[in-house]
Coordinates of N, CA, C and O in Angstrom, one line a residue:
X1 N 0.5 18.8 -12.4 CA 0.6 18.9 -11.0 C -0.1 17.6 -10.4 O -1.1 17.3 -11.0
X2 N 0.3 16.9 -9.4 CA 0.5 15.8 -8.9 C -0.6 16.6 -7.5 O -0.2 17.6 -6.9
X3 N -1.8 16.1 -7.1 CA -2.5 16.1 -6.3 C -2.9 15.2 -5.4 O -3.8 15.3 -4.6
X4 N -2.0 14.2 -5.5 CA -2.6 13.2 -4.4 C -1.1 13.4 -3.4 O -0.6 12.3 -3.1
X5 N -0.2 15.0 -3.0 CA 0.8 14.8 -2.2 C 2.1 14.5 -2.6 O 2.4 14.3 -3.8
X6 N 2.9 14.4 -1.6 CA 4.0 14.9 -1.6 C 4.5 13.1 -2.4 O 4.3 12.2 -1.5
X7 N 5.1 12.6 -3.6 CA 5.0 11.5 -4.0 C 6.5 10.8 -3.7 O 6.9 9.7 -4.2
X8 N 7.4 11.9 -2.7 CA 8.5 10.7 -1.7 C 8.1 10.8 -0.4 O 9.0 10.8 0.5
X9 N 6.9 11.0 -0.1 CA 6.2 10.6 1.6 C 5.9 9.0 1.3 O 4.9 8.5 0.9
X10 N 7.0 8.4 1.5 CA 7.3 6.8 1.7 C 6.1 6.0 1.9 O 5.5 5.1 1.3
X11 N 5.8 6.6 3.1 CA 4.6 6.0 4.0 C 3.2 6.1 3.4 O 2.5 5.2 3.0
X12 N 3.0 7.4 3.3 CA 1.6 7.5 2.6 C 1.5 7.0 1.4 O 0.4 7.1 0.9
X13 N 2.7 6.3 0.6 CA 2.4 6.0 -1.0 C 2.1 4.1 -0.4 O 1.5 3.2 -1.1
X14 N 2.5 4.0 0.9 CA 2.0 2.3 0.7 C 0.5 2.1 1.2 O 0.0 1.1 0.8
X15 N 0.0 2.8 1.9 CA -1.9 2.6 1.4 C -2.2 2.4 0.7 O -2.1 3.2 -0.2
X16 N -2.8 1.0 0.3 CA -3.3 0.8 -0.7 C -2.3 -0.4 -1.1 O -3.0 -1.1 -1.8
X17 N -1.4 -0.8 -1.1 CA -0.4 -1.3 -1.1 C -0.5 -2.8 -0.7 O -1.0 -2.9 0.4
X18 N -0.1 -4.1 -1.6 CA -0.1 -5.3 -0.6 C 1.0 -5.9 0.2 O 2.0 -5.3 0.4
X19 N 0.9 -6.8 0.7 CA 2.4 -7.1 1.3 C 1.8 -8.5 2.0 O 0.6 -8.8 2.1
X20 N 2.9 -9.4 2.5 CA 2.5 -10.4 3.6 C 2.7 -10.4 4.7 O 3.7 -9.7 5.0
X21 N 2.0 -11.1 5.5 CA 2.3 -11.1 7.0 C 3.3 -12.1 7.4 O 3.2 -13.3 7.0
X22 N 4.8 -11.6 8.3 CA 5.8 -12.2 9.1 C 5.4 -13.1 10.4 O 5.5 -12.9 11.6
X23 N 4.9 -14.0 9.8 CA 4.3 -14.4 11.1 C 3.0 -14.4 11.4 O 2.2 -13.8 10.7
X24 N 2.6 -15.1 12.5 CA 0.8 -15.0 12.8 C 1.0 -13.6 13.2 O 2.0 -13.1 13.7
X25 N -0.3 -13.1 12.9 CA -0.9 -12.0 14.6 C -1.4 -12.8 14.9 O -1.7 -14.0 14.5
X26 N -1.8 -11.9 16.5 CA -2.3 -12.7 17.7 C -2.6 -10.9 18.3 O -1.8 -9.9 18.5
X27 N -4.1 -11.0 18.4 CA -4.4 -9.8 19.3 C -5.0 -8.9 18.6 O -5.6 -7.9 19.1
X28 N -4.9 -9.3 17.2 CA -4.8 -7.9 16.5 C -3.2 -7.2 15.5 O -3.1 -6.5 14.5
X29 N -2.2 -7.7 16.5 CA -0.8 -7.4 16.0 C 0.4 -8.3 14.8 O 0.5 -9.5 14.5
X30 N 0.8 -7.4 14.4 CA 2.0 -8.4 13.9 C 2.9 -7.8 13.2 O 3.1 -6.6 13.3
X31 N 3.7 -8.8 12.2 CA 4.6 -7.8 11.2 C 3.9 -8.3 9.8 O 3.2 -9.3 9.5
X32 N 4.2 -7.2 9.1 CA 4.0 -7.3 7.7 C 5.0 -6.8 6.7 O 5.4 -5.7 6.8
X33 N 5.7 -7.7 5.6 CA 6.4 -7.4 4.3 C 5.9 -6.3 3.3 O 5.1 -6.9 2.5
X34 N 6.0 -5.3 3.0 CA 5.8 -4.9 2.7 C 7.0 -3.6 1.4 O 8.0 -3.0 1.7
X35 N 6.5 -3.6 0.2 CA 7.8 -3.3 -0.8 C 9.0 -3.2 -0.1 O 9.7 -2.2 0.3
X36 N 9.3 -4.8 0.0 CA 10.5 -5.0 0.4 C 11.2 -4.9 1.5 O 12.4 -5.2 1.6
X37 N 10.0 -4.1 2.8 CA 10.2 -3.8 4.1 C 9.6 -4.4 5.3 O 8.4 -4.3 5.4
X38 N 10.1 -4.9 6.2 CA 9.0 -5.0 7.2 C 8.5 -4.2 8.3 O 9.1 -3.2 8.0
X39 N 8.0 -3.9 9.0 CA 6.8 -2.9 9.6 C 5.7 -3.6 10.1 O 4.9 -4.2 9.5
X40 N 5.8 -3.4 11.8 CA 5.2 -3.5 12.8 C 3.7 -3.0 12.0 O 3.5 -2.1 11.2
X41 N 2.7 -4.1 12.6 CA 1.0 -3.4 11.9 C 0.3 -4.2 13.1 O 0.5 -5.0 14.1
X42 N -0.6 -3.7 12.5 CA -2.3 -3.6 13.3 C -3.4 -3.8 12.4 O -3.4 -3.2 11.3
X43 N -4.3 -4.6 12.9 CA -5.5 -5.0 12.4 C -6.6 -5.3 12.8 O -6.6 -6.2 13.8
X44 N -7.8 -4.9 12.4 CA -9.1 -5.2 13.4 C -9.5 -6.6 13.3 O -10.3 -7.1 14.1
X45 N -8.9 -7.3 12.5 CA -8.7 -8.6 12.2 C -8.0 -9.3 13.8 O -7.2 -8.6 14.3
X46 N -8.2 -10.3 14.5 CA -7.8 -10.4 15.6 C -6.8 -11.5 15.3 O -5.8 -11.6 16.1
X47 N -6.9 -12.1 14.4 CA -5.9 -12.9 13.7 C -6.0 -12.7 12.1 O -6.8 -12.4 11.2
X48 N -4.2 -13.1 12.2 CA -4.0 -13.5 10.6 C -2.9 -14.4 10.1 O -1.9 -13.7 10.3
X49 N -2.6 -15.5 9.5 CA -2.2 -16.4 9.5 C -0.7 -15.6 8.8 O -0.7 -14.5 8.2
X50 N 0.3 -16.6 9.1 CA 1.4 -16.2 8.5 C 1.7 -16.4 7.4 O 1.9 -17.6 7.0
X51 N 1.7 -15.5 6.5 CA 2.2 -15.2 4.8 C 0.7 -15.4 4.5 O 0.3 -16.1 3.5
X52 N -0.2 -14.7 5.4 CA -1.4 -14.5 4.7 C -1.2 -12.9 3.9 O -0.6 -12.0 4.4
X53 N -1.7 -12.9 2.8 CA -1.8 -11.2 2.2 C -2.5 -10.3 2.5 O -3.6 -10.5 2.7
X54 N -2.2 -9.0 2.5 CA -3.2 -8.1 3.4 C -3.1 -6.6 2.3 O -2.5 -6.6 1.2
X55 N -3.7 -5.6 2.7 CA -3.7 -4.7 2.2 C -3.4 -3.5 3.3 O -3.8 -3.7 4.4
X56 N -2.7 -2.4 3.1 CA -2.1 -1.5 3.8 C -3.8 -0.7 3.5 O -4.4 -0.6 2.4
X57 N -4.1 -0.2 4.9 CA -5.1 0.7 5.1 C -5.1 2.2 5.5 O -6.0 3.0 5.3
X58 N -3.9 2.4 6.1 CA -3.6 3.2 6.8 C -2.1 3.5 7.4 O -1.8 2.5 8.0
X59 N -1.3 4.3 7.4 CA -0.2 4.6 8.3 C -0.1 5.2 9.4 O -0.5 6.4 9.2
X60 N 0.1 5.1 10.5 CA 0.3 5.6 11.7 C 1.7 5.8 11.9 O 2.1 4.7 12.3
X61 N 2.6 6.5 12.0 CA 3.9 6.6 12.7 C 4.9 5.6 11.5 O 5.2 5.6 10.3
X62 N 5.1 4.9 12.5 CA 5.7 3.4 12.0 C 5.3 2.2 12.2 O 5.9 1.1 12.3
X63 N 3.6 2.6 12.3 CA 2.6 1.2 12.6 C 1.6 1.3 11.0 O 1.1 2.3 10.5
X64 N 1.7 0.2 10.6 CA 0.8 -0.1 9.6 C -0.6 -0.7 9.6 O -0.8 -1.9 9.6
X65 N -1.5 0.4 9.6 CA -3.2 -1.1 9.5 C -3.5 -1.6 8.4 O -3.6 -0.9 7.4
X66 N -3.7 -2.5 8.4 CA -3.8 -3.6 7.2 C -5.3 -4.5 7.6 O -5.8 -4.9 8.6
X67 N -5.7 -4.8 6.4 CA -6.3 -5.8 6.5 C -6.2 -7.4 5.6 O -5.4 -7.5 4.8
X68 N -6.9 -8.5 5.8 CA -6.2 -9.5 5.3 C -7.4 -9.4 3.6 O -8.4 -8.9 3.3
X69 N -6.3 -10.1 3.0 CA -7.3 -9.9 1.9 C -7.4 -11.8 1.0 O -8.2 -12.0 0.0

């Protein structure tokens, strides 16, 4: 038995996950690459340079928090 959830909840399996950034943020915001997708994110990072690498911290909806790594 598989305890860390439901393992086709898409979302929850990319926490933890790396990916790059589409672009600068600015604000805090941006897009990020991620297995193959891109997806609006969020970061307490107030910048992050474009095709810097980040790590998925969290899912929200269809917003991703990440941080830069």
């Amino acid at each position: 038995r598989n305890d860390d959830g439901d393992i086709n909840d898409a979302k929850r399996r990319l926490i933890g996950q790396t990916g790059l950034a589409v672009g600068a943020f600015t604000s805090g915001f941006g897009r990020v690459l991620v297995e193959g997708a891109e997806w609006d994110a969020m970061s307490d990072a107030q910048t992050i340079a474009d095709g810097a690498r980040v790590t998925v911290e969290a899912v929200g909806g269809a917003r991703l928090k990440v941080r830069p790594i």
